[in-house]
Each structure stands twice: as structure tokens, then as C-alpha cells.
Coordinates of C-alpha atoms in Angstrom, one line a residue:
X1 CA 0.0 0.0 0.0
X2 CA 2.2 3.0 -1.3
X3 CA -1.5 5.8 -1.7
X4 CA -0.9 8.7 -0.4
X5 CA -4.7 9.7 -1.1
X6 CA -6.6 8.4 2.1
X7 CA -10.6 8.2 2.1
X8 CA -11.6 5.9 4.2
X9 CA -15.7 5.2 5.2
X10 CA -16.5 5.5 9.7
X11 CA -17.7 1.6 9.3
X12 CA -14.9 -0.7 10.0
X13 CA -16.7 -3.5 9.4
X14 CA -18.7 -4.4 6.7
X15 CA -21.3 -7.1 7.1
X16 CA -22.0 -9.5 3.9
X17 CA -24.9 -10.9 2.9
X18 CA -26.0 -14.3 2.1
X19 CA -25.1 -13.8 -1.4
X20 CA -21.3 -12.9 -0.4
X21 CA -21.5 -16.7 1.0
X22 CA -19.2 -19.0 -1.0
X23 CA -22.1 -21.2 -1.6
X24 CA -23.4 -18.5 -4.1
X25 CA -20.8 -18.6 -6.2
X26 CA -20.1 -20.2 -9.8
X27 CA -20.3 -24.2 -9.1
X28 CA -16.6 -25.1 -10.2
X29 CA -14.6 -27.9 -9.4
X30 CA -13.4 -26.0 -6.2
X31 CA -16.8 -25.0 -5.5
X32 CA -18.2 -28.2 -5.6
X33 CA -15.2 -29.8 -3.3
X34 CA -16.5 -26.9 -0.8
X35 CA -20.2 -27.9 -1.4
X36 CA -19.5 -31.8 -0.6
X37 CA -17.6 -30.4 3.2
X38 CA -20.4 -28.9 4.0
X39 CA -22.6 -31.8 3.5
X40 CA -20.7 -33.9 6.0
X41 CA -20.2 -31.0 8.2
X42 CA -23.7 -31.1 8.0
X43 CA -23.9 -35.1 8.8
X44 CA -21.8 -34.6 11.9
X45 CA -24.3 -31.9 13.3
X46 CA -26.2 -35.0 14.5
X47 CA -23.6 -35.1 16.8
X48 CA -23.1 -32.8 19.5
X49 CA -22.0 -29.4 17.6
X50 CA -19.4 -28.5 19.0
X51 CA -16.7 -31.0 20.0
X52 CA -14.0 -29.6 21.7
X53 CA -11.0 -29.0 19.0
X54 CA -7.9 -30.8 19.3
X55 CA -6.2 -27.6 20.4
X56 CA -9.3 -26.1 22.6
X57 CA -6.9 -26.0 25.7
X58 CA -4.3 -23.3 24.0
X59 CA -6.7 -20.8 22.9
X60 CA -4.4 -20.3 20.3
X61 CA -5.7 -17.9 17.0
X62 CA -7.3 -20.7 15.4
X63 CA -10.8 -19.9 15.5
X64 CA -11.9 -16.3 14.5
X65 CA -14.5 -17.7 12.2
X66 CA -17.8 -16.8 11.6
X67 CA -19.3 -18.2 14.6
X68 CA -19.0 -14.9 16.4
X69 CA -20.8 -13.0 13.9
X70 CA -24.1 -15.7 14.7
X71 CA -23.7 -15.5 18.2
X72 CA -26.5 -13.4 19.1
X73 CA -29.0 -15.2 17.6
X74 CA -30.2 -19.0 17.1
X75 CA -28.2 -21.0 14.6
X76 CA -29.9 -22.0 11.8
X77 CA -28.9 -25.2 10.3
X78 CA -27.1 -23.3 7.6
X79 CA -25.6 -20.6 10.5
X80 CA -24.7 -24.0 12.1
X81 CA -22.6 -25.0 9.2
X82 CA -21.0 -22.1 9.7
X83 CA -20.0 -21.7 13.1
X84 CA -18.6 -25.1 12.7
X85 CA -14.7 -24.5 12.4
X86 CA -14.0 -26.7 8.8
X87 CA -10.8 -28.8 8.8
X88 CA -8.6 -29.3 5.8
X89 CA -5.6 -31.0 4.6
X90 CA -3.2 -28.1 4.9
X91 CA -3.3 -23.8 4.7
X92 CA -3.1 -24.3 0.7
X93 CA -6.3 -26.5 0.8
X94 CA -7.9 -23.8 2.7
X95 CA -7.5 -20.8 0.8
X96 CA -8.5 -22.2 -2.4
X97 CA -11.8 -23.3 -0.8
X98 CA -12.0 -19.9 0.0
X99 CA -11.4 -18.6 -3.2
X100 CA -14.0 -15.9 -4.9
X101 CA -12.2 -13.7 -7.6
X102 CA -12.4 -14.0 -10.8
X103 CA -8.9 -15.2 -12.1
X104 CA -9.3 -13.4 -15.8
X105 CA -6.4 -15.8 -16.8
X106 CA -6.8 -15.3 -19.8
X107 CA -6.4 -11.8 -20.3
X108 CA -2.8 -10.4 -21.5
X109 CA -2.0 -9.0 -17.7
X110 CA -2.6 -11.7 -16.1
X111 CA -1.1 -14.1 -18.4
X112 CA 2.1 -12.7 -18.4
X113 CA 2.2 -12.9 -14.9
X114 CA 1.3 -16.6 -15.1
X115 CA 4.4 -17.0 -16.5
X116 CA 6.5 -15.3 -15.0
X117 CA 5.7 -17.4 -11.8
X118 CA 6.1 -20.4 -14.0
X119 CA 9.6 -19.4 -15.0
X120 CA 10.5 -18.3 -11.4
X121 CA 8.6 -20.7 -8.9
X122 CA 11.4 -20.4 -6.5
X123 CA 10.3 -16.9 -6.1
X124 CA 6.8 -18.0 -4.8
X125 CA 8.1 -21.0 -2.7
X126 CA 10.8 -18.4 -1.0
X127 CA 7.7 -16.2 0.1
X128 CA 5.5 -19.1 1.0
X129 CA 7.9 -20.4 3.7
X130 CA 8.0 -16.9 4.8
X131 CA 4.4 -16.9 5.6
X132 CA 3.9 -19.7 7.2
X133 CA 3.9 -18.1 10.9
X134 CA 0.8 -16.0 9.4
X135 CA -0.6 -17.6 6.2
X136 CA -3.6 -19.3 8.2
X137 CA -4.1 -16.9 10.4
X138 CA -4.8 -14.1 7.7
X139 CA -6.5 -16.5 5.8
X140 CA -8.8 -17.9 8.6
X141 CA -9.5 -13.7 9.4
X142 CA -10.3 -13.4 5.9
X143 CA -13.3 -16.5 6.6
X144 CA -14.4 -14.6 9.4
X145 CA -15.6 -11.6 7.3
X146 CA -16.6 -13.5 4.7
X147 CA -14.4 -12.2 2.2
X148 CA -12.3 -13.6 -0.8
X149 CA -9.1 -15.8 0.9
X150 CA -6.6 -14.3 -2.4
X151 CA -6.7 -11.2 0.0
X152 CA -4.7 -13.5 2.1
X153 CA -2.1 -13.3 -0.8
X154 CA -2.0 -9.8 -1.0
X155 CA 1.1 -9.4 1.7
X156 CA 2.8 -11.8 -1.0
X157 CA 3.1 -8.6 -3.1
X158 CA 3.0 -6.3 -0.9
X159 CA 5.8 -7.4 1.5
X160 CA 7.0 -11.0 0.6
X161 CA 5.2 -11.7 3.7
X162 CA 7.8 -10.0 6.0
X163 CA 6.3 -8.2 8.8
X164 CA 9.6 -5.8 9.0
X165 CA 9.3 -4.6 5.7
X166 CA 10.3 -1.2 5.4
X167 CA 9.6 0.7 2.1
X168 CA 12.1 4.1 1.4
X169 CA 8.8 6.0 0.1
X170 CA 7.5 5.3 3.8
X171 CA 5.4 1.9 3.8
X172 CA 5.4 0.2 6.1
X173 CA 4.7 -3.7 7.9
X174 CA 3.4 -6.8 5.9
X175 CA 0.9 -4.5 4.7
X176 CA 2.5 -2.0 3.8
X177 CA 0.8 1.3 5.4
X178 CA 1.9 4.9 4.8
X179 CA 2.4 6.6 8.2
X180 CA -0.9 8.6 7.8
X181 CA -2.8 5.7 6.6
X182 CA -1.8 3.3 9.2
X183 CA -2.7 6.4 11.6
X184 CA -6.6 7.1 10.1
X185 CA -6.9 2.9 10.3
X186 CA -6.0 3.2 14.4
X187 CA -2.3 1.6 14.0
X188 CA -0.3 3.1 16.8
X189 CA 2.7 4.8 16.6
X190 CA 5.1 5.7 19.5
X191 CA 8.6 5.2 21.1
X192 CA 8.1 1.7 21.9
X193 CA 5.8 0.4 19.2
X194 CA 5.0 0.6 15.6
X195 CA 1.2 -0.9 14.9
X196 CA 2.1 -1.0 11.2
X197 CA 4.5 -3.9 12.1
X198 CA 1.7 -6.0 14.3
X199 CA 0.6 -8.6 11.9
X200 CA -2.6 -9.0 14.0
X201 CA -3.4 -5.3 14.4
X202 CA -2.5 -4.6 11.0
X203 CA -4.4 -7.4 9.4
X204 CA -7.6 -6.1 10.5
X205 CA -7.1 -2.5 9.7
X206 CA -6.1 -3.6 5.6
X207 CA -9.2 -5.8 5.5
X208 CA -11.4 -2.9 7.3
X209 CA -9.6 -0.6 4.4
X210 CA -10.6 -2.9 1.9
X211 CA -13.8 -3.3 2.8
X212 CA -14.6 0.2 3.2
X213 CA -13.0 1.2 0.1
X214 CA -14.9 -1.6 -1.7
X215 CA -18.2 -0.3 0.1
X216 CA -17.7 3.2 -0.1
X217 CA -16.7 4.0 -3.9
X218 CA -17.2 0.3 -5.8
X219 CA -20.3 -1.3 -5.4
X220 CA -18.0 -4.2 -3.8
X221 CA -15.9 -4.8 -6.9
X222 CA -13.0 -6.1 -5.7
X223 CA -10.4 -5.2 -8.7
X224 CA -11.6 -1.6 -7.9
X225 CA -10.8 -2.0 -4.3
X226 CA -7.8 -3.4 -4.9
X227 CA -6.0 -0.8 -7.0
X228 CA -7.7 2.0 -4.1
X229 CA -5.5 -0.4 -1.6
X230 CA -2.4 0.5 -4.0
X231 CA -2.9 3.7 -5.1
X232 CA -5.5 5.4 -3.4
X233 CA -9.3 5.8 -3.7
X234 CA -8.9 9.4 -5.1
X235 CA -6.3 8.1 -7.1
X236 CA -8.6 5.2 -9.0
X237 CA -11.9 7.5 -9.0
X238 CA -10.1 9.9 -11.1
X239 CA -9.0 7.4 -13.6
X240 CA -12.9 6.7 -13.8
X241 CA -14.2 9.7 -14.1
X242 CA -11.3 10.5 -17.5
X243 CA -12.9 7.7 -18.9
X244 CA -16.2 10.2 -19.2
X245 CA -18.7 7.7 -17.7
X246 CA -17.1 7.6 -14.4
X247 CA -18.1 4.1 -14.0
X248 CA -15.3 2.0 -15.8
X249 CA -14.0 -1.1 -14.3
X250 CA -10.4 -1.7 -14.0
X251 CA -9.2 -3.3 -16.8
X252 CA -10.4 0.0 -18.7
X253 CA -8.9 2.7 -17.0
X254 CA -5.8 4.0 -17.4
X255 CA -3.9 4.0 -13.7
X256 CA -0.2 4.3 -12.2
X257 CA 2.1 1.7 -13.7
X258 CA 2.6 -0.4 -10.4
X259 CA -1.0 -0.6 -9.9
X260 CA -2.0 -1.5 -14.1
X261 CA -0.1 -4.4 -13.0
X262 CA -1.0 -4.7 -9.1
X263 CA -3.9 -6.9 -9.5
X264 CA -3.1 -8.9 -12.5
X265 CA -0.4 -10.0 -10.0
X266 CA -2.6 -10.8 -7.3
X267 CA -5.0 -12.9 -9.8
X268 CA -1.9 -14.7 -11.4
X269 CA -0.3 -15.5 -8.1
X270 CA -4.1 -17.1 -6.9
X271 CA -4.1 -19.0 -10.1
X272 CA -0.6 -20.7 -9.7
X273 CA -2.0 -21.1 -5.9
X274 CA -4.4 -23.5 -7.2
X275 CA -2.8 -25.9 -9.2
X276 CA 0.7 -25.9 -8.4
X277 CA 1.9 -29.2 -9.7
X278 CA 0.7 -27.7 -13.6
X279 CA 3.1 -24.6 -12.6
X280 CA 6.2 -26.3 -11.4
X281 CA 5.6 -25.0 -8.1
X282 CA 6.1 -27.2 -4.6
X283 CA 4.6 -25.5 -2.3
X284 CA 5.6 -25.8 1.5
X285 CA 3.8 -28.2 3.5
X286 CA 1.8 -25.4 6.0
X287 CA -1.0 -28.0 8.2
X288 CA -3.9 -26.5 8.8
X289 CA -3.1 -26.2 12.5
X290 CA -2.6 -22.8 14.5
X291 CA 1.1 -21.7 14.6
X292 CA 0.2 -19.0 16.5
X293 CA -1.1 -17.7 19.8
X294 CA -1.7 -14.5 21.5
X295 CA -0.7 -13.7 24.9
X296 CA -1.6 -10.8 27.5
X297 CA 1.7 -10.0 29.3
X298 CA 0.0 -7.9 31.9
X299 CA 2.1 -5.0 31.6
X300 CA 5.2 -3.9 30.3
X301 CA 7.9 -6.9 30.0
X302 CA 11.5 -7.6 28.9
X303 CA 11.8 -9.4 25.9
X304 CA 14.6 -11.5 27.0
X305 CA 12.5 -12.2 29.8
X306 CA 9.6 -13.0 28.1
X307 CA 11.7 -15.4 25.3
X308 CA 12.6 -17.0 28.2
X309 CA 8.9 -17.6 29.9
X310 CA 8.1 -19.2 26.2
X311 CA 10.9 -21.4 25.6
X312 CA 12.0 -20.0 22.7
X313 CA 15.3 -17.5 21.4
X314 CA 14.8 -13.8 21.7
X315 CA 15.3 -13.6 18.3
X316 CA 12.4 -16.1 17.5
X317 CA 10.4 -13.8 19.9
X318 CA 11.7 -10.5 17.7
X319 CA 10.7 -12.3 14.8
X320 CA 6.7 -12.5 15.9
X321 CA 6.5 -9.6 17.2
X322 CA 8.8 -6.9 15.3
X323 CA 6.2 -3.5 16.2
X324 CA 8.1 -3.3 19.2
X325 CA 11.1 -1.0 18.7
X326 CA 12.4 -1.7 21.8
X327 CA 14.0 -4.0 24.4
X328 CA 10.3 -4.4 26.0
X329 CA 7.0 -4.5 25.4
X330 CA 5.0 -0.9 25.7
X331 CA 4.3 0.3 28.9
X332 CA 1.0 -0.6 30.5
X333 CA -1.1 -3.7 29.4
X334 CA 0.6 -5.4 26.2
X335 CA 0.1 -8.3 23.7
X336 CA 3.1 -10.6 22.4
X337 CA 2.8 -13.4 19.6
X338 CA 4.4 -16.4 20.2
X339 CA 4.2 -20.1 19.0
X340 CA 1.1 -21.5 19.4
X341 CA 3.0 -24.5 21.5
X342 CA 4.3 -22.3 23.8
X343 CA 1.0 -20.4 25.0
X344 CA 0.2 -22.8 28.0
X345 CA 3.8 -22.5 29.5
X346 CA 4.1 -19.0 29.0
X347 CA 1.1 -18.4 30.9
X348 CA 1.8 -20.6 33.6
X349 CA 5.5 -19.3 34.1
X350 CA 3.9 -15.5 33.9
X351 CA 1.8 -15.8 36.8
X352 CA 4.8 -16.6 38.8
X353 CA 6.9 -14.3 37.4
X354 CA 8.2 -11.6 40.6
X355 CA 7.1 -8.2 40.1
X356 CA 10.7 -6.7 40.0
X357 CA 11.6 -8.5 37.2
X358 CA 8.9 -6.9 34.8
X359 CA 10.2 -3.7 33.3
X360 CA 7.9 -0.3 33.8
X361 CA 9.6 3.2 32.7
X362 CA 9.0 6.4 32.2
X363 CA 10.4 9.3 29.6
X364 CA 12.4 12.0 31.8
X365 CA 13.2 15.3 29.9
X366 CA 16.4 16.7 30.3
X367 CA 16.5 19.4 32.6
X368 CA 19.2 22.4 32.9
X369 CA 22.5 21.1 34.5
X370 CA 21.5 17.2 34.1
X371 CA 24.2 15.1 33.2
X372 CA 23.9 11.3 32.2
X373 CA 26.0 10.3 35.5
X374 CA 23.6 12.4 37.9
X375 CA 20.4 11.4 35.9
X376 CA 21.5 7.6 36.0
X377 CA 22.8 7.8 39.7
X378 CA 19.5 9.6 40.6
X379 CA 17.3 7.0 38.5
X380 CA 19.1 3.7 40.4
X381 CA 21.1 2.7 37.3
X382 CA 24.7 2.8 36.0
X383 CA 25.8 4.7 33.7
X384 CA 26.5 1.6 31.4
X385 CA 23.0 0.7 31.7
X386 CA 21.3 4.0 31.3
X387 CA 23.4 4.7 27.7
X388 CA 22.2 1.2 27.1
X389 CA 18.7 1.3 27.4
X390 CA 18.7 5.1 25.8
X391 CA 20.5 3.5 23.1
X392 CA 23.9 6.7 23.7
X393 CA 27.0 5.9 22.7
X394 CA 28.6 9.1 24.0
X395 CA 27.8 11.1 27.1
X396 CA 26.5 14.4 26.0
X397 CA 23.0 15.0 25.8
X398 CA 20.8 18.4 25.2
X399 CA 18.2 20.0 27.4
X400 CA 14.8 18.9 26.8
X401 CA 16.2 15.5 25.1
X402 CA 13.7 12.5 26.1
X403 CA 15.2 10.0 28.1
X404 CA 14.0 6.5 29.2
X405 CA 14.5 6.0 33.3
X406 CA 12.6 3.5 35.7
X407 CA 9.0 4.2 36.5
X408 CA 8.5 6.1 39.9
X409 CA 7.3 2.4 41.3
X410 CA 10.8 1.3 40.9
X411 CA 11.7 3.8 43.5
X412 CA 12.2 7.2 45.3
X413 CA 15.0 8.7 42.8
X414 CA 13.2 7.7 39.5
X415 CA 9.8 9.8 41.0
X416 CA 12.0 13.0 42.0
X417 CA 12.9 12.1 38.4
X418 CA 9.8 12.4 37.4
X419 CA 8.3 15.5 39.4
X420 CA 11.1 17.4 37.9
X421 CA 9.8 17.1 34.7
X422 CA 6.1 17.8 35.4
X423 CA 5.1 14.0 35.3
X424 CA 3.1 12.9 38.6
X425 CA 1.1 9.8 40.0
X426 CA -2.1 10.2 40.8
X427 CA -4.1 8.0 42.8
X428 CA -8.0 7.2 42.2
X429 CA -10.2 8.4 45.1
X430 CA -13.3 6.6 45.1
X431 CA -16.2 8.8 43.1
X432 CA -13.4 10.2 41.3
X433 CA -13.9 10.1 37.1
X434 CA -11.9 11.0 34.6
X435 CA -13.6 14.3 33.9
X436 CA -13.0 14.9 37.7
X437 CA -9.9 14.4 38.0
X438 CA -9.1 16.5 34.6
X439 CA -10.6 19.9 36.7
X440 CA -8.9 18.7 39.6
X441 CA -5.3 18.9 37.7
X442 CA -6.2 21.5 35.1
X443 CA -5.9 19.0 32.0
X444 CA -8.3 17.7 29.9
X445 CA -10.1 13.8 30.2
X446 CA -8.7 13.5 26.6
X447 CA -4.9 13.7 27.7
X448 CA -5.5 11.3 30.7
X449 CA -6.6 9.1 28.6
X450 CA -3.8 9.7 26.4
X451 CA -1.3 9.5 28.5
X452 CA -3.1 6.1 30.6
X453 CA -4.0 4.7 27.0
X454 CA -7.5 4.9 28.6
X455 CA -10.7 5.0 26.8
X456 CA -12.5 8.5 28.1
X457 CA -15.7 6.0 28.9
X458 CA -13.1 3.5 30.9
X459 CA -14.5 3.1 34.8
X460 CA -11.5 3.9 37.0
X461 CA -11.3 1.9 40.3
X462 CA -10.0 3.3 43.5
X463 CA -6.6 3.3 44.1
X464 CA -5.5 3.0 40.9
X465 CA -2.8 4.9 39.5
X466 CA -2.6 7.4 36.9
X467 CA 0.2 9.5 35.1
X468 CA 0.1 13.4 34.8
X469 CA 1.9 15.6 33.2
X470 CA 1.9 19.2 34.1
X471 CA -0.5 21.0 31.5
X472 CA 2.4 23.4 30.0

């Protein structure tokens, strides 16, 4: 995603229809595979619905199907079918089922893309073992919303699958989002964490985008959407509108080079997808297991530390979870992805994990007269370990520079610390609110909630703790 044009539509979620339902579609060979799993999904709702999956104990990001979008109400029997989490052979046996683009293989774009993956399969099988941490996961998220599974290829183009991709023009992620686009889609951005590079986060945010896009300017044609996703919406509507009926589809418009040949790539690269063995290609073997799991470290923790709660290297740890920028996760309540294997043991070792261990800092401004030795004696550290954490290599530093030092909790030194620079604790009194506590300290319920990534409706419980800063 290189657009600098943004639009985007206040619905992040677009709700399909029955006719979106890949049992609507054109009854090909695929299609009628998909038809005959339903059938003996249907058979086995005779028994109880919902046996326990093999993996039901790790809550690991296996499930994000439809079933919570029929929640609410009864199941029908074809709702039923639904919820029901399908098994296949493998990831690749997956997406094709979930297939519902037209491929257009014949047309000149396309075809030349066709072969070009022919002549270069190792180019595909490179990228494929690249995704295999996320391939399901984006493909099961893509099931979940009912949409076409080739968006699951899309990162293929976009990023080769590599959450750490890092475009010169700006882009950013597996996705690719521009710093304002990842922004307007809620991706945080901060000292300690870049949402762009969350593969979860920044999943849902593309397909929102898509979706909207689609919604918003395309009647749901997908092609259309796709080439907003590259080059922007204002960006394709233009095109349209040169074309004097303002209602062309995408293979007769004239667009930006990269994105004439943007979806032709996409298509080509689903068509190869689906019958490998007639392409040359030999595709990893990805089972259609979870690889993945989610895990709530309950505030901020060291990544060495938490590598080691997993059983796993730091750098495997680094390698799931690259939006943090830092030796730690954010400050507050954080999320880490690590192999699905590993969630039950993580969690296990977490809750005995001693307090002191876990990390929890705070940014200190450099005041007048501060050196690094008097800021690091004053915070508890060395010297070594301050210009560590701050990433220094020499010892000078500037007034007003930001520099990371142990929260007040970690002692007396680190809160003078912090007073000095306007940055207090406050402590919830019961009654208290946010908007109360705003006109008590002359700031606004907006920077609280900043500041405590708080949601201005949160409740606040006595005696819990919130950061200030002084209001100037």
C-alpha cells in the first residue's frame, strides 16, 4: 500500500450478505469440493455441535470464524454449518476453498504474470515459507468476514510476507501502510511500538480498508478496491471519471504503472495457488493447525524475559512480534505473539513471574545542569546501563532530550525524576472520574486518557494509578 490519497468510510466493518457466501458462487470444481464439506459438516451436526478441537486448551488464534458473527442469535442449520470451524488437509487447501475472484487468466495481464511465476517458482516458494507463521491466520481472518481468501495473498506482493518490511517512500509492515494511513486505520505509533508492524493489528485494519473502500466508492468490486488499496481511492476515482462515464471497471482505465499491474499479479499469483503441480511450483507443507497464539503480558515486560517464559530464542520472539522498537514490550497492558506450543507454558510461568523482574519506565526530559551520570545515579542505574537502554554511545546530551529511566514504582529517585519534569502519580479516590480528576489537575479527560491509554468511557477503580503531566 504505497497511496498517499486516504478516504476511508467510519464503518470498519462491513457485514456481507448471504449472497457474499461462498455457496453462491459459480459451481466449479473448487466449489463443488467446498459444497461436498459442508454436506458432512452437515452429517456430523447429529452429533453434538461443537466438540472440543484438538487444540481447545491453548486458545491459540485458530478460531476467528464466523461463529461470532451468529452469536447473538439461534443458529440455523445453515448458520450451524458455519459456526462449525471446517478442517482441511493443509493452509493451501484452505485458501483455495475460499477462493471468490475471478482469475481473468486469460487476459494479457494476467497471463504474463502466469508466466513469470512459471519461469521463477522459487520466487513463490521463498515467500511461501516466509508466511507460514501467518498464512492461516490471515486466511482464517479473511473466513471470518466472509471475504475472498486471495486477499490473504496480498502481503505476498506487498511485503513478501515479512512483517519488518520497510519501504524508502514510507510503507510500512506486511501491509504496507503509509504513516498517515496506518494512523486514520488506528495503528499506533510511539517510542516503543510501531502498529504498522503487528501482523494481527494490521491485518484487521487492511481488511477494514478494503472493505470500506470496496463499500464506499465500488459497489463491492473487488479489482476496484484493490487498486484503491495500492494507489488510493482518489487516485482510482479519477481514472474513472477520465474515462467520461465515471463508471469503468479496472481493466479499462488507465492507472499508475505499479497498480496496471497490481492486480493482475494478485490474480496470477491465486491462479498458480491453485494448481501448483501444472506450474512447477512445490509448495511448502503449512498443516492447517494454528502456529500461532496470542498472549496478554499484563504490563510492560522484557523481551529476554519474556523469550525465556516461552521457551523460545529472543530472536524467534523478535521475529513475531517486530512492532516493538524496543527491548520491551509498551508500557501498561501489552500483547506478544508467540508459537502456538508455547502459550500454556508461557502463561503458567507469567503468573509466577516476581514483580521486580517486569520492566515499567518512564520518559524523563532533560533538565538544565542534568548530566547522564547524575540522571542515571539519581534513577538507580549505572551509567552503562542508562546509555544502554537510551541507546547513547557518547555522554553528551541536550536539554529537553527524552530519556527513558525506571517508572516512579521502581523507587524514590526515579519519581524525583519524574516530578522534575512535570510527570506525577495520581491515585484514584473513590467517586473520582476522569472528567473529575481533569478539573482537579487542570488537564483535559482526553490527555489522561492519552497518556493512561484509557478510553475516556473507561470506569477507574479506586486506588489505581494514573500518570500526569503538568499542563504546559
Amino acid at each position: 500500500m504505497h497511496q498517499q490519497d486516504l478516504r476511508t468510510d467510519d464503518t470498519s466493518v462491513i457485514k456481507t450478505s448471504a449472497a457474499d457466501t461462498p455457496a453462491r458462487l459459480p459451481l466449479t470444481a473448487e466449489r463443488l469440493r467446498y459444497l461436498i464439506r459442508l454436506a458432512s459438516l452437515g452429517a456430523g451436526l447429529c452429533l453434538p455441535l461443537m466438540a472440543t478441537p484438538a487444540n481447545a486448551s491453548s486458545r491459540a488464534l485458530d478460531d476467528l470464524t464466523p461463529t461470532s458473527v451468529h452469536q447473538s442469535a439461534p443458529l440455523n442449520f445453515m448458520q450451524a454449518i458455519d459456526a462449525v470451524p471446517a478442517r482441511y488437509d493443509d493452509v493451501w487447501e484452505r485458501l483455495r476453498a475460499g477462493y471468490q475472484l475471478q482469475q481473468d487468466t486469460g487476459r494479457p495481464r494476467v497471463r504474463k504474470w502466469i508466466d513469470w511465476y512459471e519461469e521463477h517458482p522459487e520466487h513463490v516458494e521463498r515467500i511461501a515459507e516466509q508466511a507460514r507463521p501467518w498464512l492461516r491466520y490471515v486466511t482464517r481472518r479473511t473466513e471470518a468476514r466472509g471475504l475472498p481468501a486471495e486477499l490473504a495473498l496480498l502481503p505476498f506482493i506487498e511485503s513478501a510476507y515479512d512483517p519488518d518490511a520497510a519501504h524508502p517512500g514510507g510503507a510500512t509492515g506486511m501491509w504496507q501502510f503509509m504513516p498517515q494511513t496506518g494512523d486514520a486505520m488506528g495503528l499506533t505509533r510511539n517510542r516503543w511500538y510501531d502498529g504498522r508492524k503487528d501482523v494481527l493489528m494490521a491485518t484487521d485494519a487492511a481488511l477494514d480498508y478494503l472493505q470500506s473502500q470496496g463499500e464506499r466508492w465500488y459497489d463491492g468490486d473487488w479489482e476496484l478496491a484493490l487498486a484503491a488499496y495500492n494507489a488510493g481511492a482518489g487516485t482510482v476515482n479519477r481514472a474513472r471519471r477520465r474515462t467520461g462515464s465515471g463508471d469503468e471497471d479496472y481493466w479499462n482505465i488507465k492507472l499508475p504503472s505499479e497498480t496496471m499491474e497490481y492486480v493482475p499479479k494478485l490474480l496470477a499469483l491465486a491462479a498458480v495457488i491453485r494448481e501448483p503441480e501444472e506450474y512447477g511450483l512445490n509448495l511448502p507443507a503449512i498443516p492447517d493447525t494454528p502456529e500461532i497464539a496470542a498472549v496478554d503480558t499484563r504490563g510492560q515486560l522484557d523481551l529476554s524475559v519474556a523469550a525465556r517464559l516461552a521457551g523460545i530464542s529472543e530472536s524467534e520472539l523478535r521475529t513475531l512480534n517486530p512492532a516493538y522498537k524496543r527491548w520491551a514490550t509498551s508500557p501498561g497492558d501489552s500483547s506478544l505473539v508467540i508459537p502456538a506450543t508455547a502459550r500454556d507454558t508461557f502463561l503458567s510461568k507469567l503468573e509466577t513471574l516476581p514483580q521486580e523482574t517486569r520492566e515499567s519506565w518512564a520518559e524523563y526530559r532533560v533538565q538544565r545542569g542534568d548530566s547522564l551520570s547524575v540522571i542515571a545515579r539519581r534513577s538507580g542505574l549505572t551509567l552503562a546501563e542508562l546509555k544502554q537502554k537510551n541507546r547513547l554511545s557518547g555522554n553528551t546530551i541536550r536539554v529537553g532530550q527524552p530519556l527513558l529511566v525506571p517508572d516512579a514504582t521502581r523507587g524514590v529517585a526515579a519519581a524525583q525524576l519524574a516530578e522534575a519534569n512535570g510527570l506525577k502519580k495520581v491515585r484514584v479516590k473513590r467517586g473520582d472520574s476522569l472528567s473529575v480528576i481533569a478539573a482537579r489537575h487542570n488537564v483535559t479527560t482526553r490527555q489522561i486518557a492519552r497518556w493512561n491509554k484509557l478510553s475516556s468511557a473507561d470506569y477507574l477503580r479506586p486506588g489505581q494509578m494514573l500518570t500526569l503531566y503538568s499542563a504546559n
